[in-house]
Amino acid sequence: MDNAEIVTKMNDALAASGGTDKSVKFDFGDDGQIHLSGTEAKESNDDADCTISVSKDDFVALASGELDPMMAFMSGKLKVAGDMSVAMGLQSLFSSM
């Protein structure tokens, strides 16, 4: 899945869930970044309330339900910087993807 596909799926999920009142950045390392704010997802390296560092492959596994978010965090596959409560609130977004 490329970043454009991820952005499209995130925008659909944000619209379905009513969006988020905080900003979130998914940092895929060399594969780029995706920023969420309100009801918009876009490819951007903008600052955010919460930054989630994860490989793109692991992100796709998280979004599809193949990888448990807590297990990813505990095993170091997913790292959170900033407001942890924002990351915890993203489960409803993933269930909409």
PDB file of N, CA and C in Angstrom:
ATOM      1  N   MET A   1       0.855  -1.168   0.000  1.00  0.00           N
ATOM      2  CA  MET A   1       0.000   0.000   0.000  1.00  0.00           C
ATOM      3  C   MET A   1       0.900   1.230   0.000  1.00  0.00           C
ATOM      4  N   ASP A   2       0.660   2.148  -0.923  1.00  0.00           N
ATOM      5  CA  ASP A   2       1.484   3.357  -0.945  1.00  0.00           C
ATOM      6  C   ASP A   2       0.844   4.441  -0.072  1.00  0.00           C
ATOM      7  N   ASN A   3       1.577   5.537   0.134  1.00  0.00           N
ATOM      8  CA  ASN A   3       1.104   6.595   1.024  1.00  0.00           C
ATOM      9  C   ASN A   3      -0.200   7.215   0.551  1.00  0.00           C
ATOM     10  N   ALA A   4      -0.382   7.364  -0.758  1.00  0.00           N
ATOM     11  CA  ALA A   4      -1.622   7.948  -1.282  1.00  0.00           C
ATOM     12  C   ALA A   4      -2.823   7.077  -0.905  1.00  0.00           C
ATOM     13  N   GLU A   5      -2.663   5.763  -0.976  1.00  0.00           N
ATOM     14  CA  GLU A   5      -3.751   4.855  -0.588  1.00  0.00           C
ATOM     15  C   GLU A   5      -4.037   4.958   0.909  1.00  0.00           C
ATOM     16  N   ILE A   6      -2.983   5.068   1.700  1.00  0.00           N
ATOM     17  CA  ILE A   6      -3.157   5.205   3.147  1.00  0.00           C
ATOM     18  C   ILE A   6      -3.896   6.502   3.458  1.00  0.00           C
ATOM     19  N   VAL A   7      -3.510   7.595   2.805  1.00  0.00           N
ATOM     20  CA  VAL A   7      -4.166   8.885   3.029  1.00  0.00           C
ATOM     21  C   VAL A   7      -5.646   8.794   2.671  1.00  0.00           C
ATOM     22  N   THR A   8      -5.964   8.172   1.546  1.00  0.00           N
ATOM     23  CA  THR A   8      -7.366   8.027   1.131  1.00  0.00           C
ATOM     24  C   THR A   8      -8.154   7.239   2.173  1.00  0.00           C
ATOM     25  N   LYS A   9      -7.608   6.112   2.627  1.00  0.00           N
ATOM     26  CA  LYS A   9      -8.298   5.295   3.636  1.00  0.00           C
ATOM     27  C   LYS A   9      -8.442   6.052   4.953  1.00  0.00           C
ATOM     28  N   MET A  10      -7.409   6.816   5.328  1.00  0.00           N
ATOM     29  CA  MET A  10      -7.488   7.590   6.563  1.00  0.00           C
ATOM     30  C   MET A  10      -8.538   8.691   6.454  1.00  0.00           C
ATOM     31  N   ASN A  11      -8.590   9.368   5.310  1.00  0.00           N
ATOM     32  CA  ASN A  11      -9.604  10.408   5.126  1.00  0.00           C
ATOM     33  C   ASN A  11     -11.004   9.822   5.220  1.00  0.00           C
ATOM     34  N   ASP A  12     -11.219   8.651   4.623  1.00  0.00           N
ATOM     35  CA  ASP A  12     -12.520   7.985   4.724  1.00  0.00           C
ATOM     36  C   ASP A  12     -12.839   7.635   6.177  1.00  0.00           C
ATOM     37  N   ALA A  13     -11.846   7.100   6.892  1.00  0.00           N
ATOM     38  CA  ALA A  13     -12.047   6.719   8.293  1.00  0.00           C
ATOM     39  C   ALA A  13     -12.289   7.945   9.170  1.00  0.00           C
ATOM     40  N   LEU A  14     -11.567   9.029   8.913  1.00  0.00           N
ATOM     41  CA  LEU A  14     -11.776  10.260   9.679  1.00  0.00           C
ATOM     42  C   LEU A  14     -13.177  10.810   9.451  1.00  0.00           C
ATOM     43  N   ALA A  15     -13.644  10.778   8.211  1.00  0.00           N
ATOM     44  CA  ALA A  15     -14.995  11.256   7.902  1.00  0.00           C
ATOM     45  C   ALA A  15     -16.039  10.391   8.610  1.00  0.00           C
ATOM     46  N   ALA A  16     -15.835   9.083   8.605  1.00  0.00           N
ATOM     47  CA  ALA A  16     -16.790   8.158   9.228  1.00  0.00           C
ATOM     48  C   ALA A  16     -16.808   8.288  10.752  1.00  0.00           C
ATOM     49  N   SER A  17     -15.661   8.613  11.338  1.00  0.00           N
ATOM     50  CA  SER A  17     -15.564   8.672  12.800  1.00  0.00           C
ATOM     51  C   SER A  17     -15.797  10.069  13.361  1.00  0.00           C
ATOM     52  N   GLY A  18     -15.915  11.066  12.500  1.00  0.00           N
ATOM     53  CA  GLY A  18     -16.095  12.432  12.977  1.00  0.00           C
ATOM     54  C   GLY A  18     -14.794  13.176  13.193  1.00  0.00           C
ATOM     55  N   GLY A  19     -13.676  12.545  12.877  1.00  0.00           N
ATOM     56  CA  GLY A  19     -12.379  13.210  12.953  1.00  0.00           C
ATOM     57  C   GLY A  19     -11.773  13.160  14.340  1.00  0.00           C
ATOM     58  N   THR A  20     -10.722  13.931  14.497  1.00  0.00           N
ATOM     59  CA  THR A  20      -9.987  13.982  15.761  1.00  0.00           C
ATOM     60  C   THR A  20      -9.778  15.440  16.154  1.00  0.00           C
ATOM     61  N   ASP A  21      -9.792  15.710  17.452  1.00  0.00           N
ATOM     62  CA  ASP A  21      -9.576  17.088  17.908  1.00  0.00           C
ATOM     63  C   ASP A  21      -8.103  17.367  18.190  1.00  0.00           C
ATOM     64  N   LYS A  22      -7.263  16.368  18.027  1.00  0.00           N
ATOM     65  CA  LYS A  22      -5.814  16.519  18.193  1.00  0.00           C
ATOM     66  C   LYS A  22      -5.126  16.151  16.888  1.00  0.00           C
ATOM     67  N   SER A  23      -3.888  16.570  16.742  1.00  0.00           N
ATOM     68  CA  SER A  23      -3.143  16.216  15.530  1.00  0.00           C
ATOM     69  C   SER A  23      -2.228  15.026  15.812  1.00  0.00           C
ATOM     70  N   VAL A  24      -2.062  14.211  14.775  1.00  0.00           N
ATOM     71  CA  VAL A  24      -1.260  12.997  14.879  1.00  0.00           C
ATOM     72  C   VAL A  24      -0.379  12.898  13.644  1.00  0.00           C
ATOM     73  N   LYS A  25       0.876  12.514  13.852  1.00  0.00           N
ATOM     74  CA  LYS A  25       1.766  12.255  12.719  1.00  0.00           C
ATOM     75  C   LYS A  25       2.212  10.806  12.787  1.00  0.00           C
ATOM     76  N   PHE A  26       2.035  10.091  11.674  1.00  0.00           N
ATOM     77  CA  PHE A  26       2.592   8.754  11.528  1.00  0.00           C
ATOM     78  C   PHE A  26       3.900   8.911  10.778  1.00  0.00           C
ATOM     79  N   ASP A  27       4.989   8.528  11.417  1.00  0.00           N
ATOM     80  CA  ASP A  27       6.318   8.651  10.824  1.00  0.00           C
ATOM     81  C   ASP A  27       6.775   7.269  10.378  1.00  0.00           C
ATOM     82  N   PHE A  28       6.822   7.079   9.054  1.00  0.00           N
ATOM     83  CA  PHE A  28       7.235   5.806   8.470  1.00  0.00           C
ATOM     84  C   PHE A  28       8.721   5.787   8.137  1.00  0.00           C
ATOM     85  N   GLY A  29       9.501   6.690   8.718  1.00  0.00           N
ATOM     86  CA  GLY A  29      10.937   6.759   8.435  1.00  0.00           C
ATOM     87  C   GLY A  29      11.181   7.178   6.998  1.00  0.00           C
ATOM     88  N   ASP A  30      11.989   6.420   6.276  1.00  0.00           N
ATOM     89  CA  ASP A  30      12.319   6.753   4.886  1.00  0.00           C
ATOM     90  C   ASP A  30      11.113   6.682   3.959  1.00  0.00           C
ATOM     91  N   ASP A  31      10.023   6.051   4.408  1.00  0.00           N
ATOM     92  CA  ASP A  31       8.815   5.936   3.585  1.00  0.00           C
ATOM     93  C   ASP A  31       7.888   7.135   3.732  1.00  0.00           C
ATOM     94  N   GLY A  32       8.280   8.144   4.507  1.00  0.00           N
ATOM     95  CA  GLY A  32       7.500   9.374   4.594  1.00  0.00           C
ATOM     96  C   GLY A  32       6.684   9.499   5.868  1.00  0.00           C
ATOM     97  N   GLN A  33       5.869  10.540   5.893  1.00  0.00           N
ATOM     98  CA  GLN A  33       5.033  10.836   7.048  1.00  0.00           C
ATOM     99  C   GLN A  33       3.617  11.162   6.573  1.00  0.00           C
ATOM    100  N   ILE A  34       2.658  10.858   7.440  1.00  0.00           N
ATOM    101  CA  ILE A  34       1.269  11.228   7.191  1.00  0.00           C
ATOM    102  C   ILE A  34       0.773  11.946   8.428  1.00  0.00           C
ATOM    103  N   HIS A  35       0.141  13.092   8.217  1.00  0.00           N
ATOM    104  CA  HIS A  35      -0.329  13.948   9.297  1.00  0.00           C
ATOM    105  C   HIS A  35      -1.852  13.965   9.300  1.00  0.00           C
ATOM    106  N   LEU A  36      -2.439  13.778  10.482  1.00  0.00           N
ATOM    107  CA  LEU A  36      -3.887  13.847  10.650  1.00  0.00           C
ATOM    108  C   LEU A  36      -4.220  15.035  11.530  1.00  0.00           C
ATOM    109  N   SER A  37      -5.239  15.770  11.125  1.00  0.00           N
ATOM    110  CA  SER A  37      -5.731  16.872  11.938  1.00  0.00           C
ATOM    111  C   SER A  37      -7.187  17.108  11.573  1.00  0.00           C
ATOM    112  N   GLY A  38      -8.057  17.119  12.570  1.00  0.00           N
ATOM    113  CA  GLY A  38      -9.480  17.294  12.290  1.00  0.00           C
ATOM    114  C   GLY A  38     -10.013  16.132  11.474  1.00  0.00           C
ATOM    115  N   THR A  39     -10.491  16.442  10.280  1.00  0.00           N
ATOM    116  CA  THR A  39     -11.011  15.392   9.395  1.00  0.00           C
ATOM    117  C   THR A  39     -10.149  15.234   8.154  1.00  0.00           C
ATOM    118  N   GLU A  40      -8.883  15.675   8.238  1.00  0.00           N
ATOM    119  CA  GLU A  40      -8.006  15.600   7.067  1.00  0.00           C
ATOM    120  C   GLU A  40      -6.722  14.834   7.367  1.00  0.00           C
ATOM    121  N   ALA A  41      -6.392  13.948   6.454  1.00  0.00           N
ATOM    122  CA  ALA A  41      -5.093  13.270   6.461  1.00  0.00           C
ATOM    123  C   ALA A  41      -4.349  13.725   5.216  1.00  0.00           C
ATOM    124  N   LYS A  42      -3.047  13.967   5.348  1.00  0.00           N
ATOM    125  CA  LYS A  42      -2.243  14.379   4.194  1.00  0.00           C
ATOM    126  C   LYS A  42      -0.804  13.939   4.414  1.00  0.00           C
ATOM    127  N   GLU A  43      -0.076  13.814   3.316  1.00  0.00           N
ATOM    128  CA  GLU A  43       1.355  13.530   3.423  1.00  0.00           C
ATOM    129  C   GLU A  43       2.037  14.818   3.853  1.00  0.00           C
ATOM    130  N   SER A  44       2.600  14.811   5.052  1.00  0.00           N
ATOM    131  CA  SER A  44       3.218  16.014   5.597  1.00  0.00           C
ATOM    132  C   SER A  44       4.058  15.648   6.809  1.00  0.00           C
ATOM    133  N   ASN A  45       5.088  16.441   7.050  1.00  0.00           N
ATOM    134  CA  ASN A  45       5.936  16.270   8.219  1.00  0.00           C
ATOM    135  C   ASN A  45       5.647  17.358   9.252  1.00  0.00           C
ATOM    136  N   ASP A  46       4.419  17.915   9.233  1.00  0.00           N
ATOM    137  CA  ASP A  46       4.034  18.958  10.185  1.00  0.00           C
ATOM    138  C   ASP A  46       4.144  18.445  11.617  1.00  0.00           C
ATOM    139  N   ASP A  47       4.391  19.365  12.555  1.00  0.00           N
ATOM    140  CA  ASP A  47       4.398  19.013  13.972  1.00  0.00           C
ATOM    141  C   ASP A  47       3.013  18.524  14.377  1.00  0.00           C
ATOM    142  N   ALA A  48       2.956  17.681  15.405  1.00  0.00           N
ATOM    143  CA  ALA A  48       1.685  17.125  15.857  1.00  0.00           C
ATOM    144  C   ALA A  48       1.696  16.955  17.370  1.00  0.00           C
ATOM    145  N   ASP A  49       0.495  16.814  17.943  1.00  0.00           N
ATOM    146  CA  ASP A  49       0.373  16.559  19.377  1.00  0.00           C
ATOM    147  C   ASP A  49       0.973  15.206  19.743  1.00  0.00           C
ATOM    148  N   CYS A  50       0.913  14.277  18.802  1.00  0.00           N
ATOM    149  CA  CYS A  50       1.399  12.921  19.026  1.00  0.00           C
ATOM    150  C   CYS A  50       2.065  12.421  17.750  1.00  0.00           C
ATOM    151  N   THR A  51       3.253  11.871  17.869  1.00  0.00           N
ATOM    152  CA  THR A  51       3.941  11.270  16.724  1.00  0.00           C
ATOM    153  C   THR A  51       4.094   9.782  16.982  1.00  0.00           C
ATOM    154  N   ILE A  52       3.639   8.999  16.014  1.00  0.00           N
ATOM    155  CA  ILE A  52       3.735   7.544  16.100  1.00  0.00           C
ATOM    156  C   ILE A  52       4.737   7.088  15.052  1.00  0.00           C
ATOM    157  N   SER A  53       5.830   6.525  15.508  1.00  0.00           N
ATOM    158  CA  SER A  53       6.869   6.018  14.610  1.00  0.00           C
ATOM    159  C   SER A  53       6.672   4.521  14.441  1.00  0.00           C
ATOM    160  N   VAL A  54       6.500   4.114  13.187  1.00  0.00           N
ATOM    161  CA  VAL A  54       6.216   2.716  12.875  1.00  0.00           C
ATOM    162  C   VAL A  54       6.602   2.477  11.420  1.00  0.00           C
ATOM    163  N   SER A  55       7.045   1.280  11.091  1.00  0.00           N
ATOM    164  CA  SER A  55       7.324   0.992   9.680  1.00  0.00           C
ATOM    165  C   SER A  55       5.999   0.968   8.920  1.00  0.00           C
ATOM    166  N   LYS A  56       6.067   1.241   7.634  1.00  0.00           N
ATOM    167  CA  LYS A  56       4.837   1.234   6.847  1.00  0.00           C
ATOM    168  C   LYS A  56       4.213  -0.161   6.832  1.00  0.00           C
ATOM    169  N   ASP A  57       5.030  -1.197   6.742  1.00  0.00           N
ATOM    170  CA  ASP A  57       4.504  -2.568   6.757  1.00  0.00           C
ATOM    171  C   ASP A  57       3.759  -2.861   8.061  1.00  0.00           C
ATOM    172  N   ASP A  58       4.332  -2.438   9.185  1.00  0.00           N
ATOM    173  CA  ASP A  58       3.661  -2.660  10.466  1.00  0.00           C
ATOM    174  C   ASP A  58       2.404  -1.803  10.579  1.00  0.00           C
ATOM    175  N   PHE A  59       2.420  -0.595  10.018  1.00  0.00           N
ATOM    176  CA  PHE A  59       1.220   0.239  10.021  1.00  0.00           C
ATOM    177  C   PHE A  59       0.088  -0.452   9.269  1.00  0.00           C
ATOM    178  N   VAL A  60       0.398  -0.998   8.100  1.00  0.00           N
ATOM    179  CA  VAL A  60      -0.616  -1.701   7.303  1.00  0.00           C
ATOM    180  C   VAL A  60      -1.149  -2.899   8.090  1.00  0.00           C
ATOM    181  N   ALA A  61      -0.263  -3.618   8.783  1.00  0.00           N
ATOM    182  CA  ALA A  61      -0.697  -4.750   9.608  1.00  0.00           C
ATOM    183  C   ALA A  61      -1.586  -4.282  10.763  1.00  0.00           C
ATOM    184  N   LEU A  62      -1.263  -3.144  11.360  1.00  0.00           N
ATOM    185  CA  LEU A  62      -2.102  -2.577  12.417  1.00  0.00           C
ATOM    186  C   LEU A  62      -3.477  -2.209  11.874  1.00  0.00           C
ATOM    187  N   ALA A  63      -3.488  -1.519  10.733  1.00  0.00           N
ATOM    188  CA  ALA A  63      -4.742  -1.052  10.144  1.00  0.00           C
ATOM    189  C   ALA A  63      -5.641  -2.208   9.727  1.00  0.00           C
ATOM    190  N   SER A  64      -5.044  -3.320   9.330  1.00  0.00           N
ATOM    191  CA  SER A  64      -5.837  -4.470   8.884  1.00  0.00           C
ATOM    192  C   SER A  64      -6.223  -5.394  10.037  1.00  0.00           C
ATOM    193  N   GLY A  65      -5.719  -5.106  11.236  1.00  0.00           N
ATOM    194  CA  GLY A  65      -6.031  -5.933  12.392  1.00  0.00           C
ATOM    195  C   GLY A  65      -5.119  -7.135  12.562  1.00  0.00           C
ATOM    196  N   GLU A  66      -4.110  -7.258  11.705  1.00  0.00           N
ATOM    197  CA  GLU A  66      -3.179  -8.388  11.793  1.00  0.00           C
ATOM    198  C   GLU A  66      -2.167  -8.217  12.925  1.00  0.00           C
ATOM    199  N   LEU A  67      -1.932  -6.970  13.343  1.00  0.00           N
ATOM    200  CA  LEU A  67      -0.968  -6.681  14.407  1.00  0.00           C
ATOM    201  C   LEU A  67      -1.687  -5.930  15.518  1.00  0.00           C
ATOM    202  N   ASP A  68      -1.604  -6.438  16.727  1.00  0.00           N
ATOM    203  CA  ASP A  68      -2.229  -5.807  17.883  1.00  0.00           C
ATOM    204  C   ASP A  68      -1.423  -4.567  18.281  1.00  0.00           C
ATOM    205  N   PRO A  69      -2.086  -3.414  18.436  1.00  0.00           N
ATOM    206  CA  PRO A  69      -1.353  -2.181  18.773  1.00  0.00           C
ATOM    207  C   PRO A  69      -0.543  -2.286  20.064  1.00  0.00           C
ATOM    208  N   MET A  70      -1.102  -2.913  21.091  1.00  0.00           N
ATOM    209  CA  MET A  70      -0.382  -3.026  22.359  1.00  0.00           C
ATOM    210  C   MET A  70       0.850  -3.917  22.207  1.00  0.00           C
ATOM    211  N   MET A  71       0.718  -5.005  21.462  1.00  0.00           N
ATOM    212  CA  MET A  71       1.871  -5.883  21.229  1.00  0.00           C
ATOM    213  C   MET A  71       2.939  -5.158  20.411  1.00  0.00           C
ATOM    214  N   ALA A  72       2.506  -4.361  19.431  1.00  0.00           N
ATOM    215  CA  ALA A  72       3.456  -3.596  18.620  1.00  0.00           C
ATOM    216  C   ALA A  72       4.217  -2.607  19.497  1.00  0.00           C
ATOM    217  N   PHE A  73       3.505  -1.947  20.412  1.00  0.00           N
ATOM    218  CA  PHE A  73       4.133  -0.987  21.316  1.00  0.00           C
ATOM    219  C   PHE A  73       5.103  -1.695  22.264  1.00  0.00           C
ATOM    220  N   MET A  74       4.647  -2.777  22.866  1.00  0.00           N
ATOM    221  CA  MET A  74       5.472  -3.488  23.847  1.00  0.00           C
ATOM    222  C   MET A  74       6.716  -4.112  23.212  1.00  0.00           C
ATOM    223  N   SER A  75       6.630  -4.491  21.938  1.00  0.00           N
ATOM    224  CA  SER A  75       7.779  -5.113  21.264  1.00  0.00           C
ATOM    225  C   SER A  75       8.684  -4.090  20.579  1.00  0.00           C
ATOM    226  N   GLY A  76       8.315  -2.797  20.653  1.00  0.00           N
ATOM    227  CA  GLY A  76       9.143  -1.753  20.066  1.00  0.00           C
ATOM    228  C   GLY A  76       8.902  -1.510  18.589  1.00  0.00           C
ATOM    229  N   LYS A  77       7.909  -2.173  18.009  1.00  0.00           N
ATOM    230  CA  LYS A  77       7.601  -1.945  16.594  1.00  0.00           C
ATOM    231  C   LYS A  77       6.896  -0.611  16.390  1.00  0.00           C
ATOM    232  N   LEU A  78       6.296  -0.091  17.452  1.00  0.00           N
ATOM    233  CA  LEU A  78       5.566   1.168  17.411  1.00  0.00           C
ATOM    234  C   LEU A  78       6.056   2.016  18.577  1.00  0.00           C
ATOM    235  N   LYS A  79       6.438   3.256  18.285  1.00  0.00           N
ATOM    236  CA  LYS A  79       6.912   4.162  19.330  1.00  0.00           C
ATOM    237  C   LYS A  79       6.043   5.409  19.309  1.00  0.00           C
ATOM    238  N   VAL A  80       5.737   5.929  20.491  1.00  0.00           N
ATOM    239  CA  VAL A  80       4.870   7.095  20.617  1.00  0.00           C
ATOM    240  C   VAL A  80       5.644   8.214  21.290  1.00  0.00           C
ATOM    241  N   ALA A  81       5.595   9.406  20.684  1.00  0.00           N
ATOM    242  CA  ALA A  81       6.180  10.605  21.283  1.00  0.00           C
ATOM    243  C   ALA A  81       5.069  11.638  21.419  1.00  0.00           C
ATOM    244  N   GLY A  82       5.069  12.343  22.530  1.00  0.00           N
ATOM    245  CA  GLY A  82       4.028  13.343  22.741  1.00  0.00           C
ATOM    246  C   GLY A  82       2.884  12.776  23.566  1.00  0.00           C
ATOM    247  N   ASP A  83       1.680  13.222  23.266  1.00  0.00           N
ATOM    248  CA  ASP A  83       0.485  12.898  24.045  1.00  0.00           C
ATOM    249  C   ASP A  83       0.035  11.455  23.802  1.00  0.00           C
ATOM    250  N   MET A  84       0.331  10.572  24.742  1.00  0.00           N
ATOM    251  CA  MET A  84      -0.014   9.152  24.618  1.00  0.00           C
ATOM    252  C   MET A  84      -1.523   8.944  24.523  1.00  0.00           C
ATOM    253  N   SER A  85      -2.316   9.812  25.166  1.00  0.00           N
ATOM    254  CA  SER A  85      -3.772   9.634  25.128  1.00  0.00           C
ATOM    255  C   SER A  85      -4.315   9.780  23.711  1.00  0.00           C
ATOM    256  N   VAL A  86      -3.638  10.571  22.884  1.00  0.00           N
ATOM    257  CA  VAL A  86      -4.049  10.714  21.481  1.00  0.00           C
ATOM    258  C   VAL A  86      -3.869   9.384  20.761  1.00  0.00           C
ATOM    259  N   ALA A  87      -2.740   8.740  20.984  1.00  0.00           N
ATOM    260  CA  ALA A  87      -2.487   7.439  20.356  1.00  0.00           C
ATOM    261  C   ALA A  87      -3.517   6.412  20.807  1.00  0.00           C
ATOM    262  N   MET A  88      -3.860   6.424  22.085  1.00  0.00           N
ATOM    263  CA  MET A  88      -4.836   5.465  22.611  1.00  0.00           C
ATOM    264  C   MET A  88      -6.209   5.668  21.966  1.00  0.00           C
ATOM    265  N   GLY A  89      -6.523   6.895  21.599  1.00  0.00           N
ATOM    266  CA  GLY A  89      -7.821   7.192  21.001  1.00  0.00           C
ATOM    267  C   GLY A  89      -7.932   6.836  19.534  1.00  0.00           C
ATOM    268  N   LEU A  90      -6.859   6.345  18.940  1.00  0.00           N
ATOM    269  CA  LEU A  90      -6.880   6.046  17.503  1.00  0.00           C
ATOM    270  C   LEU A  90      -7.472   4.684  17.167  1.00  0.00           C
ATOM    271  N   GLN A  91      -7.765   3.865  18.159  1.00  0.00           N
ATOM    272  CA  GLN A  91      -8.296   2.535  17.860  1.00  0.00           C
ATOM    273  C   GLN A  91      -9.597   2.614  17.089  1.00  0.00           C
ATOM    274  N   SER A  92     -10.436   3.597  17.384  1.00  0.00           N
ATOM    275  CA  SER A  92     -11.694   3.724  16.641  1.00  0.00           C
ATOM    276  C   SER A  92     -11.428   4.090  15.186  1.00  0.00           C
ATOM    277  N   LEU A  93     -10.381   4.847  14.937  1.00  0.00           N
ATOM    278  CA  LEU A  93     -10.024   5.193  13.557  1.00  0.00           C
ATOM    279  C   LEU A  93      -9.590   3.948  12.798  1.00  0.00           C
ATOM    280  N   PHE A  94      -8.757   3.120  13.425  1.00  0.00           N
ATOM    281  CA  PHE A  94      -8.283   1.906  12.760  1.00  0.00           C
ATOM    282  C   PHE A  94      -9.427   0.939  12.482  1.00  0.00           C
ATOM    283  N   SER A  95     -10.398   0.895  13.378  1.00  0.00           N
ATOM    284  CA  SER A  95     -11.518  -0.021  13.143  1.00  0.00           C
ATOM    285  C   SER A  95     -12.379   0.444  11.976  1.00  0.00           C
ATOM    286  N   SER A  96     -12.265   1.727  11.602  1.00  0.00           N
ATOM    287  CA  SER A  96     -13.014   2.259  10.454  1.00  0.00           C
ATOM    288  C   SER A  96     -12.275   2.063   9.138  1.00  0.00           C
ATOM    289  N   MET A  97     -10.995   1.656   9.205  1.00  0.00           N
ATOM    290  CA  MET A  97     -10.206   1.498   7.988  1.00  0.00           C
ATOM    291  C   MET A  97     -10.463   0.146   7.441  1.00  0.00           C
TER     292      MET A  97
END
